[in-house]
Amino acid sequence: NADLLVAEGARLYNEKAFDQARDRFLKATRVTPGALPPYLSLARAYFALKDLERACLVYRVYVKNSPETPDREKAQGELDLCERQLAASGATLQLAQNNVSLKASFFEALDKGNLVGAGSAAELLASIVGVGYAAPDLGDMAAKLARAAELSAEASYQAALAHQKAGAADLRKAGALYLLALDCGSSPVKQAARAAFLEGLALLSEGRPFQAEISFEDAARRDPADVEARFYRGLAKYLSGDKTGALKTLEADLPADPRTSVLRVAVAMDGPAEGAAGALEKFLFSRKYKNVP
């Protein structure tokens, strides 16, 4: 909660615990990048810590984005003082240029669709956050990355459902993109469930059905309406050698799914011929008259 962080930061600032106050104010700007008051508090904390370059940068953010108010007028005076002290210090100014370079690299990676991994938009955004960048556009950058990550992940997920061939690495990358979208502020809907589902598919492709079953179970738990997660949980059980258990699972979870009927026939084929014939006849009859009321 940004308000609680600001209140805690103000208390620490008044107690002259400036480094702790800075951390609270910085977190508040991360929680609500569009709210301006935390930036002024953060600038003052930096100034109190003699971190003049960062103080000036954040003062500028506040002054640039704030409407004409007494607080803005006061902040302008504090910014002028900060800039005079910074100029007198003779310090080499690198933060602003570094921020510009990182942001340019971020948008370049985003445009190229390089979202995760080395040199990716996700890595660059983490670097931007890591150097203490604080400005309202940080929220826009995170939102754009979240949107791109979710679109890419969703395309891979739909391709997997359509049985388009994909390697374990590509499936895991898609799962990571779903989680990246969550980390960047995307509203949690089904991302975690689909990431678990894609991990299950990756494990199946590696011939690890026992572990895959656990991932599919996790996906089904996170999204009980996900029919595919429940089906693949049964399939993983079947591929691990527990054919009877797989059938029981699907009969309990998806009794009307035609794939359950197929599995019923497949399991029956391993038993007595009479039972197999009966199961096959029942399946064929159900398919022939499936649309008959």
Short mmCIF file of C-alpha atoms in Angstrom, two decimals:
data_model
loop_
_atom_site.label_atom_id
_atom_site.label_comp_id
_atom_site.label_asym_id
_atom_site.label_seq_id
_atom_site.Cartn_x
_atom_site.Cartn_y
_atom_site.Cartn_z
CA ASN A 1 0.00 0.00 0.00
CA ALA A 2 1.62 3.23 -1.18
CA ASP A 3 -0.01 5.40 1.50
CA LEU A 4 1.35 3.19 4.26
CA LEU A 5 4.82 3.25 2.71
CA VAL A 6 4.75 7.05 2.50
CA ALA A 7 3.54 7.36 6.10
CA GLU A 8 6.25 4.99 7.31
CA GLY A 9 8.83 6.84 5.22
CA ALA A 10 7.77 10.19 6.69
CA ARG A 11 8.14 8.82 10.21
CA LEU A 12 11.61 7.50 9.45
CA TYR A 13 12.58 10.77 7.75
CA ASN A 14 11.54 12.76 10.82
CA GLU A 15 13.66 10.39 12.90
CA LYS A 16 16.56 11.16 10.53
CA ALA A 17 16.71 7.54 9.37
CA PHE A 18 17.11 8.88 5.85
CA ASP A 19 18.33 5.70 4.18
CA GLN A 20 15.34 3.72 5.46
CA ALA A 21 12.99 6.56 4.55
CA ARG A 22 14.43 6.60 1.03
CA ASP A 23 13.71 2.90 0.62
CA ARG A 24 10.07 3.36 1.70
CA PHE A 25 9.52 6.30 -0.63
CA LEU A 26 11.17 4.48 -3.53
CA LYS A 27 8.89 1.49 -2.99
CA ALA A 28 5.89 3.82 -2.94
CA THR A 29 6.85 5.15 -6.39
CA ARG A 30 7.00 1.55 -7.61
CA VAL A 31 3.55 0.72 -6.24
CA THR A 32 1.85 3.78 -7.76
CA PRO A 33 4.17 5.32 -10.38
CA GLY A 34 1.57 7.93 -11.32
CA ALA A 35 1.21 9.40 -7.81
CA LEU A 36 3.44 12.47 -7.47
CA PRO A 37 3.81 13.15 -3.69
CA PRO A 38 6.14 10.15 -3.09
CA TYR A 39 8.60 11.61 -5.62
CA LEU A 40 8.97 14.83 -3.66
CA SER A 41 9.52 12.87 -0.45
CA LEU A 42 12.04 10.64 -2.22
CA ALA A 43 13.94 13.64 -3.60
CA ARG A 44 14.19 15.12 -0.11
CA ALA A 45 15.47 11.83 1.28
CA TYR A 46 18.15 11.67 -1.41
CA PHE A 47 19.09 15.28 -0.70
CA ALA A 48 19.38 14.55 3.02
CA LEU A 49 21.69 11.64 2.18
CA LYS A 50 23.83 13.95 -0.01
CA ASP A 51 22.98 11.81 -3.04
CA LEU A 52 22.70 15.00 -5.04
CA GLU A 53 22.50 13.67 -8.58
CA ARG A 54 19.62 11.33 -7.75
CA ALA A 55 17.95 14.06 -5.69
CA CYS A 56 18.08 16.48 -8.63
CA LEU A 57 16.73 13.88 -11.04
CA VAL A 58 13.75 13.08 -8.83
CA TYR A 59 13.09 16.74 -8.03
CA ARG A 60 12.91 17.34 -11.80
CA VAL A 61 10.41 14.52 -12.20
CA TYR A 62 8.19 16.08 -9.56
CA VAL A 63 8.48 19.65 -10.85
CA LYS A 64 7.90 18.58 -14.47
CA ASN A 65 4.75 16.59 -13.73
CA SER A 66 3.20 18.56 -10.87
CA PRO A 67 0.54 21.24 -11.46
CA GLU A 68 1.08 24.76 -10.14
CA THR A 69 0.76 24.38 -6.38
CA PRO A 70 2.60 25.73 -3.32
CA ASP A 71 4.34 22.34 -3.04
CA ARG A 72 5.60 22.61 -6.61
CA GLU A 73 6.89 26.14 -6.00
CA LYS A 74 8.71 24.94 -2.89
CA ALA A 75 10.08 21.93 -4.76
CA GLN A 76 11.42 24.22 -7.50
CA GLY A 77 13.38 26.16 -4.88
CA GLU A 78 14.74 22.92 -3.43
CA LEU A 79 15.69 21.76 -6.93
CA ASP A 80 17.56 25.00 -7.59
CA LEU A 81 19.51 24.55 -4.36
CA CYS A 82 20.22 20.91 -5.19
CA GLU A 83 21.53 21.81 -8.65
CA ARG A 84 23.79 24.53 -7.26
CA GLN A 85 25.28 22.12 -4.73
CA LEU A 86 25.67 19.44 -7.39
CA ALA A 87 27.48 21.86 -9.71
CA ALA A 88 29.74 22.99 -6.88
CA SER A 89 30.65 19.40 -6.03
CA GLY A 90 32.27 18.84 -9.42
CA ALA A 91 30.76 15.36 -9.57
CA THR A 92 30.72 13.50 -12.87
CA LEU A 93 27.09 13.24 -13.94
CA GLN A 94 26.28 9.81 -15.34
CA LEU A 95 22.91 8.71 -13.98
CA ALA A 96 20.74 10.71 -16.38
CA GLN A 97 22.64 9.54 -19.47
CA ASN A 98 22.68 5.98 -18.17
CA ASN A 99 18.90 6.10 -17.67
CA VAL A 100 18.40 7.39 -21.22
CA SER A 101 20.58 4.60 -22.61
CA LEU A 102 18.83 1.88 -20.61
CA LYS A 103 15.38 3.10 -21.61
CA ALA A 104 16.36 3.23 -25.28
CA SER A 105 17.69 -0.33 -25.06
CA PHE A 106 14.50 -1.43 -23.30
CA PHE A 107 12.23 -0.12 -26.05
CA GLU A 108 14.50 -1.56 -28.73
CA ALA A 109 14.30 -5.01 -27.12
CA LEU A 110 10.54 -4.63 -26.71
CA ASP A 111 10.10 -3.72 -30.39
CA LYS A 112 12.15 -6.76 -31.42
CA GLY A 113 10.08 -9.08 -29.23
CA ASN A 114 13.11 -9.93 -27.09
CA LEU A 115 11.17 -10.17 -23.84
CA VAL A 116 13.06 -12.61 -21.59
CA GLY A 117 16.66 -13.77 -21.33
CA ALA A 118 19.98 -12.02 -21.87
CA GLY A 119 19.65 -8.47 -23.17
CA SER A 120 15.87 -8.72 -23.02
CA ALA A 121 13.32 -6.07 -22.16
CA ALA A 122 12.71 -7.82 -18.83
CA GLU A 123 16.42 -7.75 -17.97
CA LEU A 124 16.73 -4.11 -18.98
CA LEU A 125 13.67 -3.09 -16.98
CA ALA A 126 15.19 -4.83 -13.96
CA SER A 127 18.38 -2.82 -14.53
CA ILE A 128 16.40 0.41 -14.75
CA VAL A 129 14.69 -0.39 -11.46
CA GLY A 130 18.00 -1.51 -9.96
CA VAL A 131 19.73 1.83 -10.53
CA GLY A 132 16.94 3.57 -8.66
CA TYR A 133 15.14 5.13 -11.60
CA ALA A 134 11.96 6.81 -10.40
CA ALA A 135 9.44 8.42 -12.74
CA PRO A 136 5.79 7.96 -13.74
CA ASP A 137 6.76 6.44 -17.11
CA LEU A 138 8.16 3.40 -15.29
CA GLY A 139 4.57 2.22 -14.88
CA ASP A 140 3.96 2.64 -18.62
CA MET A 141 7.08 0.63 -19.43
CA ALA A 142 5.99 -2.19 -17.14
CA ALA A 143 2.49 -2.18 -18.62
CA LYS A 144 3.83 -2.39 -22.18
CA LEU A 145 6.11 -5.27 -21.25
CA ALA A 146 3.26 -7.07 -19.48
CA ARG A 147 1.03 -6.72 -22.53
CA ALA A 148 3.70 -7.96 -24.94
CA ALA A 149 4.61 -10.88 -22.68
CA GLU A 150 1.00 -11.95 -22.27
CA LEU A 151 0.28 -11.79 -26.01
CA SER A 152 3.35 -13.87 -26.83
CA ALA A 153 2.59 -16.41 -24.11
CA GLU A 154 -1.03 -16.70 -25.19
CA ALA A 155 0.01 -17.40 -28.79
CA SER A 156 2.27 -20.23 -27.61
CA TYR A 157 -0.44 -21.60 -25.33
CA GLN A 158 -3.02 -21.70 -28.12
CA ALA A 159 -0.47 -23.32 -30.44
CA ALA A 160 0.16 -26.00 -27.82
CA LEU A 161 -3.57 -26.69 -27.51
CA ALA A 162 -3.66 -27.07 -31.30
CA HIS A 163 -0.91 -29.71 -30.96
CA GLN A 164 1.63 -27.66 -32.85
CA LYS A 165 5.06 -29.08 -32.15
CA ALA A 166 7.19 -27.13 -29.68
CA GLY A 167 10.31 -28.01 -27.73
CA ALA A 168 10.55 -27.99 -23.96
CA ALA A 169 12.60 -24.78 -24.01
CA ASP A 170 9.96 -22.93 -26.04
CA LEU A 171 7.17 -24.17 -23.78
CA ARG A 172 9.05 -23.05 -20.67
CA LYS A 173 9.76 -19.68 -22.26
CA ALA A 174 6.04 -19.20 -22.83
CA GLY A 175 5.37 -20.09 -19.20
CA ALA A 176 8.01 -17.59 -18.10
CA LEU A 177 6.28 -14.93 -20.19
CA TYR A 178 3.00 -15.51 -18.37
CA LEU A 179 4.79 -15.06 -15.04
CA LEU A 180 6.61 -11.99 -16.35
CA ALA A 181 3.26 -10.43 -17.21
CA LEU A 182 2.15 -11.01 -13.63
CA ASP A 183 5.36 -9.51 -12.24
CA CYS A 184 4.83 -6.42 -14.39
CA GLY A 185 1.37 -5.80 -12.98
CA SER A 186 -0.95 -7.70 -15.30
CA SER A 187 -4.26 -8.51 -13.62
CA PRO A 188 -4.01 -12.12 -12.40
CA VAL A 189 -6.50 -14.23 -14.30
CA LYS A 190 -5.15 -17.51 -15.60
CA GLN A 191 -1.46 -16.77 -16.13
CA ALA A 192 -0.14 -18.90 -13.26
CA ALA A 193 -2.37 -21.82 -14.25
CA ARG A 194 -1.25 -21.66 -17.86
CA ALA A 195 2.40 -21.38 -16.87
CA ALA A 196 1.99 -24.59 -14.85
CA PHE A 197 0.21 -26.24 -17.79
CA LEU A 198 3.03 -25.34 -20.19
CA GLU A 199 5.58 -26.68 -17.71
CA GLY A 200 3.62 -29.93 -17.68
CA LEU A 201 3.80 -30.12 -21.48
CA ALA A 202 7.55 -29.44 -21.33
CA LEU A 203 8.00 -32.27 -18.84
CA LEU A 204 5.95 -34.63 -21.02
CA SER A 205 8.12 -33.77 -24.02
CA GLU A 206 11.14 -34.72 -21.91
CA GLY A 207 9.60 -38.07 -21.02
CA ARG A 208 8.93 -37.16 -17.37
CA PRO A 209 5.23 -38.01 -16.90
CA PHE A 210 5.36 -38.27 -13.08
CA GLN A 211 6.59 -34.68 -12.74
CA ALA A 212 4.24 -33.57 -15.54
CA GLU A 213 1.25 -34.91 -13.62
CA ILE A 214 2.17 -32.69 -10.68
CA SER A 215 2.33 -29.62 -12.93
CA PHE A 216 -1.01 -30.40 -14.55
CA GLU A 217 -2.54 -30.93 -11.12
CA ASP A 218 -1.21 -27.52 -10.10
CA ALA A 219 -2.71 -25.98 -13.25
CA ALA A 220 -6.09 -27.62 -12.58
CA ARG A 221 -6.03 -26.43 -8.97
CA ARG A 222 -5.29 -22.85 -10.02
CA ASP A 223 -7.99 -22.90 -12.71
CA PRO A 224 -10.63 -25.56 -11.96
CA ALA A 225 -12.45 -24.70 -15.20
CA ASP A 226 -9.45 -25.68 -17.32
CA VAL A 227 -10.56 -28.88 -19.05
CA GLU A 228 -7.22 -29.37 -20.79
CA ALA A 229 -5.27 -29.33 -17.53
CA ARG A 230 -7.52 -32.04 -16.12
CA PHE A 231 -7.28 -34.12 -19.28
CA TYR A 232 -3.49 -33.88 -19.44
CA ARG A 233 -3.26 -34.79 -15.78
CA GLY A 234 -4.98 -38.07 -16.68
CA LEU A 235 -2.80 -38.46 -19.77
CA ALA A 236 0.37 -38.01 -17.72
CA LYS A 237 -0.85 -40.66 -15.29
CA TYR A 238 -1.51 -42.97 -18.26
CA LEU A 239 1.95 -42.37 -19.71
CA SER A 240 3.54 -43.10 -16.35
CA GLY A 241 2.06 -46.61 -16.55
CA ASP A 242 -0.97 -46.19 -14.28
CA LYS A 243 -3.58 -46.77 -16.99
CA THR A 244 -6.36 -47.78 -14.62
CA GLY A 245 -5.67 -44.78 -12.41
CA ALA A 246 -5.71 -42.51 -15.45
CA LEU A 247 -9.11 -43.82 -16.48
CA LYS A 248 -10.50 -43.32 -12.98
CA THR A 249 -9.18 -39.77 -12.97
CA LEU A 250 -10.78 -38.90 -16.30
CA GLU A 251 -14.05 -40.64 -15.48
CA ALA A 252 -14.26 -38.55 -12.32
CA ASP A 253 -13.14 -35.26 -13.90
CA LEU A 254 -14.36 -35.48 -17.51
CA PRO A 255 -17.01 -38.20 -17.78
CA ALA A 256 -18.59 -36.72 -20.92
CA ASP A 257 -15.34 -35.93 -22.72
CA PRO A 258 -14.92 -38.18 -25.80
CA ARG A 259 -11.26 -38.61 -24.93
CA THR A 260 -12.32 -40.38 -21.75
CA SER A 261 -14.25 -42.86 -23.89
CA VAL A 262 -11.17 -43.41 -26.06
CA LEU A 263 -9.07 -44.11 -22.99
CA ARG A 264 -11.73 -46.47 -21.66
CA VAL A 265 -11.41 -48.50 -24.87
CA ALA A 266 -7.60 -48.39 -24.73
CA VAL A 267 -7.57 -49.67 -21.15
CA ALA A 268 -10.12 -52.35 -21.99
CA MET A 269 -7.89 -53.55 -24.83
CA ASP A 270 -5.35 -54.56 -22.22
CA GLY A 271 -7.95 -56.77 -20.51
CA PRO A 272 -10.08 -59.74 -21.58
CA ALA A 273 -11.28 -59.72 -25.19
CA GLU A 274 -14.95 -59.71 -24.15
CA GLY A 275 -14.50 -56.58 -22.07
CA ALA A 276 -12.56 -54.85 -24.84
CA ALA A 277 -15.25 -55.65 -27.40
CA GLY A 278 -17.97 -54.34 -25.11
CA ALA A 279 -16.08 -51.10 -24.44
CA LEU A 280 -15.44 -50.58 -28.13
CA GLU A 281 -19.08 -51.24 -29.02
CA LYS A 282 -20.24 -48.79 -26.37
CA PHE A 283 -17.85 -46.13 -27.63
CA LEU A 284 -18.86 -46.53 -31.27
CA PHE A 285 -22.54 -46.45 -30.34
CA SER A 286 -22.06 -43.27 -28.32
CA ARG A 287 -20.27 -41.58 -31.22
CA LYS A 288 -22.90 -42.65 -33.76
CA TYR A 289 -25.79 -41.34 -31.69
CA LYS A 290 -24.05 -38.50 -29.85
CA ASN A 291 -26.47 -35.88 -31.26
CA VAL A 292 -29.61 -37.92 -30.73
CA PRO A 293 -31.69 -36.62 -27.77
#
